[in-house]
Coordinates of C-alpha atoms and ligand atoms in Angstrom, one line a residue:
M1149 CA 0.0 0.0 0.0
R1150 CA 3.0 2.3 0.1
E1151 CA 2.3 4.0 -3.2
H1152 CA -1.0 5.1 -1.8
T1153 CA 0.6 6.9 1.3
T1154 CA 0.3 10.5 0.1
S1155 CA -2.9 12.2 -1.0
I1156 CA -3.0 15.3 -3.3
F1157 CA -6.1 16.3 -1.3
A1158 CA -4.2 16.4 2.0
E1159 CA -1.4 18.3 0.4
M1160 CA -3.7 20.9 -1.2
S1161 CA -6.0 21.3 1.8
T1162 CA -3.1 21.9 4.0
L1163 CA -1.7 24.5 1.6
A1164 CA -5.2 26.1 1.3
V1165 CA -5.4 26.5 5.1
E1166 CA -1.9 27.9 5.3
V1167 CA -2.5 30.7 2.8
G1168 CA -6.2 31.2 3.4
A1169 CA -7.0 30.0 -0.1
I1170 CA -10.6 29.3 -1.5
N1171 CA -10.6 25.5 -1.9
L1172 CA -12.0 24.5 -5.3
G1173 CA -10.0 21.3 -4.9
Q1174 CA -12.2 19.0 -2.9
G1175 CA -15.6 18.0 -4.3
F1176 CA -18.2 18.7 -1.6
P1177 CA -21.1 21.2 -1.7
D1178 CA -21.0 24.2 0.7
T1179 CA -24.8 24.1 1.1
D1180 CA -26.8 21.2 2.6
G1181 CA -29.3 19.1 1.0
P1182 CA -33.1 19.3 1.7
V1183 CA -34.3 20.1 5.2
E1184 CA -37.0 17.4 5.0
I1185 CA -34.2 14.8 4.6
K1186 CA -32.4 16.2 7.6
E1187 CA -35.6 16.1 9.7
V1188 CA -36.1 12.3 9.0
A1189 CA -32.5 11.6 10.4
I1190 CA -33.2 13.9 13.4
A1191 CA -36.5 12.1 14.0
A1192 CA -34.9 8.6 13.6
I1193 CA -32.4 9.6 16.4
A1194 CA -35.0 11.2 18.6
D1195 CA -37.5 8.5 18.4
G1196 CA -34.9 5.7 18.8
R1197 CA -35.5 3.9 15.5
G1198 CA -32.0 4.6 14.1
N1199 CA -29.8 4.3 17.1
Q1200 CA -28.9 0.5 17.2
Y1201 CA -27.3 -1.7 14.5
P1202 CA -29.5 -1.6 11.4
P1203 CA -29.7 -4.9 9.4
P1204 CA -26.3 -5.9 7.8
H1205 CA -27.1 -5.4 4.1
G1206 CA -29.1 -2.1 4.7
L1207 CA -32.4 -1.1 6.2
P1208 CA -35.2 -2.9 4.4
Q1209 CA -36.9 0.5 3.7
L1210 CA -33.8 1.8 2.2
R1211 CA -33.2 -1.3 0.0
T1212 CA -36.8 -0.9 -1.2
A1213 CA -36.3 2.7 -1.9
I1214 CA -33.2 1.9 -4.0
A1215 CA -35.1 -0.7 -5.9
E1216 CA -38.0 1.7 -6.6
H1217 CA -35.5 4.4 -7.6
Q1218 CA -33.9 2.1 -10.2
L1219 CA -37.3 1.2 -11.7
R1220 CA -38.5 4.9 -11.7
F1221 CA -35.5 6.3 -13.3
Y1222 CA -34.0 3.6 -15.4
G1223 CA -36.7 0.9 -15.8
L1224 CA -34.5 -1.6 -14.0
E1225 CA -36.3 -4.3 -12.0
V1226 CA -34.3 -4.8 -8.8
D1227 CA -35.3 -7.2 -6.0
P1228 CA -34.6 -5.4 -2.7
Q1229 CA -34.1 -8.7 -0.9
V1230 CA -31.1 -10.0 -2.9
D1231 CA -30.1 -7.5 -5.6
V1232 CA -29.2 -4.6 -3.2
V1233 CA -26.4 -3.9 -0.7
V1234 CA -26.1 -0.7 1.4
G1235 CA -22.7 0.4 2.9
T1236 CA -20.8 3.3 4.2
G1237 CA -20.8 5.5 1.2
A1238 CA -20.1 4.6 -2.4
S1239 CA -16.5 4.3 -1.4
E1240 CA -16.9 1.3 1.0
I1241 CA -19.2 -0.4 -1.7
L1242 CA -16.5 0.1 -4.4
Q1243 CA -13.7 -1.2 -2.3
S1244 CA -15.8 -4.2 -1.2
A1245 CA -16.7 -5.0 -4.7
L1246 CA -13.1 -4.9 -5.8
M1247 CA -12.1 -7.2 -2.9
A1248 CA -15.0 -9.5 -3.6
L1249 CA -14.6 -9.8 -7.3
V1250 CA -10.8 -9.4 -8.0
D1251 CA -8.3 -12.2 -7.1
E1252 CA -4.6 -11.8 -6.6
G1253 CA -3.0 -11.0 -10.0
D1254 CA -6.3 -10.3 -11.8
E1255 CA -6.3 -7.2 -14.0
V1256 CA -8.7 -4.4 -13.5
V1257 CA -9.1 -2.1 -16.5
V1258 CA -9.7 1.5 -15.4
F1259 CA -10.0 4.7 -17.3
E1260 CA -7.3 7.3 -16.8
P1261 CA -7.6 9.8 -15.0
W1262 CA -9.4 7.9 -12.4
F1263 CA -11.2 8.6 -9.1
D1264 CA -8.5 8.4 -6.5
I1265 CA -9.7 5.5 -4.3
Y1266 CA -9.8 3.0 -7.2
T1267 CA -6.1 2.3 -7.3
A1268 CA -6.0 1.7 -3.6
G1269 CA -9.0 -0.6 -3.8
I1270 CA -7.4 -2.6 -6.6
S1271 CA -4.2 -2.8 -4.5
L1272 CA -6.1 -4.0 -1.4
A1273 CA -7.7 -6.7 -3.6
G1274 CA -4.2 -7.7 -4.9
G1275 CA -5.2 -6.8 -8.4
R1276 CA -3.2 -5.1 -11.2
R1277 CA -4.5 -2.0 -12.7
V1278 CA -4.4 -1.4 -16.5
G1279 CA -5.1 2.1 -17.6
V1280 CA -7.1 3.2 -20.6
P1281 CA -6.7 6.9 -21.6
M1282 CA -9.3 9.5 -21.8
H1283 CA -7.8 12.1 -24.1
G1284 CA -8.1 14.2 -27.2
P1285 CA -10.0 17.5 -27.4
G1286 CA -13.0 16.4 -25.3
L1287 CA -11.2 14.0 -23.0
R1288 CA -13.3 11.2 -24.4
P1289 CA -12.6 7.5 -23.5
D1290 CA -10.3 5.7 -26.0
L1291 CA -12.5 2.7 -26.7
E1292 CA -9.8 1.2 -29.1
A1293 CA -7.4 1.3 -26.2
L1294 CA -10.0 -0.3 -24.0
R1295 CA -10.6 -3.2 -26.5
A1296 CA -6.8 -3.7 -26.6
A1297 CA -6.5 -3.6 -22.8
V1298 CA -9.0 -6.2 -22.1
T1299 CA -7.4 -9.7 -22.2
P1300 CA -8.0 -13.2 -20.7
R1301 CA -6.4 -11.8 -17.5
T1302 CA -9.0 -9.0 -17.1
R1303 CA -11.6 -9.6 -14.4
L1304 CA -13.3 -6.3 -14.3
I1305 CA -13.7 -3.0 -16.1
L1306 CA -14.2 -0.1 -13.7
L1307 CA -16.5 2.4 -15.3
N1308 CA -17.4 5.9 -13.9
S1309 CA -19.9 8.1 -15.6
P1310 CA -20.7 10.9 -15.1
H1311 CA -16.8 10.9 -14.8
N1312 CA -14.6 12.4 -12.0
P1313 CA -12.3 14.1 -12.6
T1314 CA -12.9 15.1 -16.3
G1315 CA -16.6 16.1 -15.9
I1316 CA -17.7 14.2 -19.1
V1317 CA -20.6 11.8 -19.4
F1318 CA -20.2 8.7 -21.5
T1319 CA -22.5 8.8 -24.6
P1320 CA -24.9 5.9 -25.3
A1321 CA -22.7 4.9 -28.2
E1322 CA -19.6 4.9 -25.9
L1323 CA -21.5 2.8 -23.4
R1324 CA -22.7 0.4 -26.1
E1325 CA -19.0 -0.1 -27.0
V1326 CA -17.9 -0.7 -23.4
A1327 CA -20.7 -3.2 -23.1
R1328 CA -19.8 -5.0 -26.3
I1329 CA -16.2 -5.4 -25.1
A1330 CA -17.4 -6.6 -21.6
I1331 CA -19.7 -9.2 -23.1
E1332 CA -17.3 -10.4 -25.7
N1333 CA -14.6 -10.9 -23.1
D1334 CA -17.0 -12.1 -20.4
V1335 CA -15.8 -9.6 -17.8
V1336 CA -17.8 -7.9 -15.0
V1337 CA -18.4 -4.1 -15.1
L1338 CA -18.2 -2.2 -11.8
S1339 CA -20.1 1.0 -12.7
D1340 CA -19.6 3.9 -10.3
E1341 CA -22.7 6.1 -10.8
A1342 CA -22.2 8.4 -7.8
Y1343 CA -23.0 11.3 -10.1
E1344 CA -26.1 9.6 -11.7
H1345 CA -28.3 12.7 -11.0
L1346 CA -25.5 15.4 -11.8
W1347 CA -25.7 15.6 -15.5
F1348 CA -26.6 18.7 -17.7
D1349 CA -28.1 19.7 -20.9
D1350 CA -28.7 16.7 -23.1
S1351 CA -26.1 14.5 -21.4
A1352 CA -28.7 12.3 -19.6
H1353 CA -27.1 9.6 -17.5
V1354 CA -27.6 6.0 -18.8
P1355 CA -26.7 3.1 -16.5
I1356 CA -24.7 0.6 -18.4
A1357 CA -26.8 -2.1 -16.6
T1358 CA -29.8 -1.1 -18.8
L1359 CA -28.0 -2.2 -22.0
P1360 CA -28.8 -5.8 -23.4
G1361 CA -26.7 -8.4 -21.7
M1362 CA -25.3 -6.1 -19.1
W1363 CA -27.6 -6.5 -15.9
E1364 CA -26.2 -9.8 -15.2
R1365 CA -22.5 -8.6 -15.4
T1366 CA -22.8 -5.3 -13.9
V1367 CA -22.6 -3.9 -10.2
T1368 CA -24.1 -0.5 -10.2
V1369 CA -23.0 1.8 -7.5
G1370 CA -24.9 5.0 -6.1
S1371 CA -24.1 7.6 -3.5
G1372 CA -26.6 9.3 -1.1
G1373 CA -24.0 11.9 -0.4
K1374 CA -23.7 13.0 -4.0
T1375 CA -27.4 12.7 -4.9
F1376 CA -28.7 14.6 -1.8
S1377 CA -25.7 16.9 -0.9
F1378 CA -25.0 15.2 2.3
T1379 CA -21.4 14.0 1.6
G1380 CA -20.7 13.6 5.4
W1381 CA -23.4 11.0 5.9
K1382 CA -21.7 8.2 3.9
V1383 CA -24.7 6.2 2.7
G1384 CA -23.9 4.2 -0.5
W1385 CA -25.2 1.2 -2.3
A1386 CA -25.0 -1.2 -5.1
S1387 CA -27.6 -3.0 -7.1
G1388 CA -27.1 -6.0 -9.5
P1389 CA -27.7 -9.7 -10.0
P1390 CA -27.7 -11.8 -6.7
D1391 CA -24.4 -13.7 -7.4
L1392 CA -22.4 -10.5 -7.7
I1393 CA -24.3 -8.5 -5.0
G1394 CA -24.0 -11.6 -2.7
A1395 CA -20.2 -11.6 -3.2
V1396 CA -20.0 -7.9 -2.3
R1397 CA -22.3 -8.4 0.7
V1398 CA -19.9 -11.0 2.1
V1399 CA -16.9 -8.6 2.1
R1400 CA -18.8 -5.5 3.0
Q1401 CA -20.4 -7.0 6.1
H1402 CA -16.9 -7.7 7.5
L1403 CA -15.7 -4.1 7.0
S1404 CA -18.1 -1.8 8.6
Y1405 CA -20.7 -4.5 9.3
V1406 CA -23.4 -1.8 9.2
S1407 CA -23.6 2.0 9.0
G1408 CA -25.4 5.1 9.8
G1409 CA -28.9 4.0 11.0
P1410 CA -30.5 7.5 11.1
F1411 CA -29.1 8.4 7.7
Q1412 CA -30.4 5.2 6.1
Y1413 CA -33.9 6.3 7.1
A1414 CA -33.2 9.8 5.7
I1415 CA -31.8 8.7 2.4
A1416 CA -34.7 6.2 1.9
H1417 CA -37.0 9.2 2.1
G1418 CA -34.8 11.3 -0.2
L1419 CA -34.9 8.6 -2.9
G1420 CA -38.7 8.9 -3.0
M1421 CA -38.8 12.6 -3.4
P1422 CA -40.6 13.9 -6.5
D1423 CA -39.0 14.5 -9.8
A1424 CA -39.0 18.3 -9.1
Y1425 CA -36.3 17.7 -6.4
Y1426 CA -33.9 16.1 -9.0
E1427 CA -34.7 18.7 -11.7
D1428 CA -34.1 21.6 -9.3
F1429 CA -30.9 20.1 -8.0
R1430 CA -29.5 19.7 -11.5
A1431 CA -30.6 23.3 -12.6
G1432 CA -29.1 24.8 -9.5
L1433 CA -25.8 23.0 -10.1
A1434 CA -25.9 23.9 -13.9
R1435 CA -26.0 27.6 -12.9
K1436 CA -22.8 27.2 -10.8
R1437 CA -21.1 25.3 -13.5
D1438 CA -21.9 28.2 -15.9
I1439 CA -20.4 30.7 -13.5
L1440 CA -17.2 29.0 -13.2
S1441 CA -16.7 27.7 -16.6
T1442 CA -17.4 31.1 -18.2
G1443 CA -15.1 32.7 -15.7
L1444 CA -12.2 30.2 -16.3
A1445 CA -12.6 30.4 -20.0
D1446 CA -12.4 34.2 -19.8
L1447 CA -9.1 33.8 -18.0
G1448 CA -7.7 32.0 -21.0
L1449 CA -7.8 28.5 -19.7
G1450 CA -8.9 25.7 -22.1
V1451 CA -12.3 24.6 -20.7
I1452 CA -13.5 21.1 -21.4
P1453 CA -17.3 21.7 -21.3
P1454 CA -18.6 19.8 -18.2
Q1455 CA -21.5 17.4 -19.0
G1456 CA -21.9 16.2 -15.4
T1457 CA -20.4 15.9 -11.9
Y1458 CA -19.2 18.7 -9.6
F1459 CA -16.1 19.4 -11.8
I1460 CA -14.7 21.4 -14.7
S1461 CA -11.5 20.3 -16.3
T1462 CA -9.2 22.9 -17.9
D1463 CA -6.0 22.8 -20.0
V1464 CA -3.4 25.1 -18.3
R1465 CA -1.1 25.3 -21.3
P1466 CA -2.7 28.4 -22.8
L1467 CA -1.5 30.2 -19.6
G1468 CA 2.1 29.2 -20.3
Y1469 CA 2.4 26.4 -17.6
P1470 CA 4.1 23.2 -18.5
D1471 CA 1.7 21.0 -16.5
G1472 CA -1.2 21.0 -14.0
L1473 CA 0.9 19.9 -11.1
T1474 CA 3.2 23.0 -11.3
F1475 CA 0.1 25.3 -11.8
C1476 CA -1.7 23.8 -8.8
R1477 CA 1.3 24.0 -6.5
E1478 CA 1.8 27.6 -7.4
L1479 CA -1.8 28.7 -7.5
P1480 CA -2.6 29.0 -3.7
R1481 CA 0.2 31.4 -3.1
R1482 CA -0.2 33.3 -6.5
A1483 CA -4.0 33.6 -6.5
G1484 CA -5.4 32.2 -3.3
V1485 CA -7.3 29.4 -4.9
V1486 CA -6.8 25.6 -4.8
A1487 CA -7.4 23.2 -7.7
I1488 CA -6.4 19.6 -8.3
P1489 CA -4.1 18.4 -11.2
H1490 CA -5.2 15.3 -13.2
Q1491 CA -1.8 13.9 -13.5
V1492 CA -2.0 12.5 -9.8
F1493 CA -4.9 10.4 -11.1
C1494 CA -2.9 8.8 -13.9
D1495 CA -0.1 6.2 -14.4
D1496 CA 0.9 7.7 -17.8
P1497 CA 1.9 11.3 -16.9
D1498 CA 1.1 12.4 -20.6
I1499 CA -2.5 11.8 -20.2
G1500 CA -3.3 14.0 -17.3
A1501 CA -0.4 16.5 -17.3
P1502 CA -2.0 19.5 -19.0
Y1503 CA -5.3 19.4 -17.1
V1504 CA -6.6 20.7 -13.7
R1505 CA -9.8 20.0 -12.0
W1506 CA -12.0 22.7 -10.4
A1507 CA -15.1 22.0 -8.1
F1508 CA -18.0 24.3 -8.9
C1509 CA -20.4 22.8 -6.2
K1510 CA -20.0 26.1 -4.2
R1511 CA -22.3 29.0 -3.6
P1512 CA -22.2 31.6 -6.4
E1513 CA -20.5 34.3 -4.2
V1514 CA -17.7 31.8 -3.5
L1515 CA -17.2 31.1 -7.1
H1516 CA -17.2 34.8 -7.9
A1517 CA -14.6 35.5 -5.2
A1518 CA -12.5 32.7 -6.5
L1519 CA -12.6 34.2 -10.1
D1520 CA -11.8 37.7 -8.8
R1521 CA -8.8 36.2 -7.1
L1522 CA -7.7 34.3 -10.2
R1523 CA -8.1 37.4 -12.4
A1524 CA -5.9 39.3 -10.0
G1525 CA -3.3 36.6 -9.2
L1526 CA -2.9 35.4 -12.8
G1527 CA -2.8 39.1 -14.1
R1528 CA -5.7 38.8 -16.4
Ligands
PLP954 C1 -17.5 11.0 -4.2 C2 -17.3 9.8 -5.1 C3 -17.5 8.5 -4.6 C4 -17.7 8.3 -3.1 O1 -18.9 8.5 -2.7 P1 -19.3 8.4 -1.1 O2 -20.7 8.1 -1.2 O3 -19.0 9.7 -0.6 O4 -18.4 7.3 -0.5 C5 -17.3 7.5 -5.5 N1 -17.0 7.7 -6.8 C6 -16.9 8.9 -7.3 C7 -16.5 9.1 -8.7 C8 -16.9 10.0 -6.5 O5 -16.7 11.2 -6.9

């Protein structure tokens, strides 16, 4: 695990505190989710429903709410008894799935740049990661490289759409190609859909499990933290066929056993909220995206138009910087703002080097203040 010792988030957050920088590095919203969801958690504490161990694979009401959510949004028929597992955030579910499904020496194919915990999870499972680049003008997944990367040693393709850190959403055509490769090679897809409700314009999220032949080979992961803006609560889940979910359950129950009783009641309530909640949530975030992406483009950065997630990726080369890591290490002192370089999420430095990730899930006044600082600090 030595290679996983340092974290760019720790480095940048320390630097942010030191110089009083605005932290657009870490992806968490600075406003809470709906009050009615909080009230359910508070009530579950006050009336004693949520204060002792909930059932190991998740509160039955929450498992039912997850199944109903998959049917309502995606037409997927999920049995809450055997097709669902609840855990301590999408994070624990992802790591459990990797440990459950990957054996010593198995290869896990993962798109580069990746979400930071994947590589540690692959190491914990004793697996070997094989990167597939997202590159070119729109940072699209290189599906020819994916086809070449999948071999008889491949156990799993780790998919993440909407994608962190790039901010892109895989198109239906891209998903169909991923599915084709998975089916032809008989591999499982672990699909991290933490940002399933955070997509914009016409980039609607499509779960790969909805494609023909995919339900039976896909573990689909969701996050209550991301969907309801309660990232500190750590309620996540997976759905999928009983053999795969059964395996994830075995590992997960020996990690945290159970988690967050009151929060499970609250997230179950949230999943049943009307469509207006989801639409307003997206619209509010789209406005923040527009503020930051317009501002960053005006500074001369090369903005990759974000189709989903909390993040905007920009190319820093137009500002004369050789790479994103240099840019991000200088930025807090130079401009009082923190961002995160893609290259720490890549094995191949060429893939991520030019790009930097900025979080826009912040109040408009914070985004405007950050842009003011950037204009002053970068002399624009
Ligand atoms: C935040 C995030 C997660 C983790 O979600 P939690 O529910 O907070 O554990 C998983 N995957 C991606 C891509 C994320 O950005």
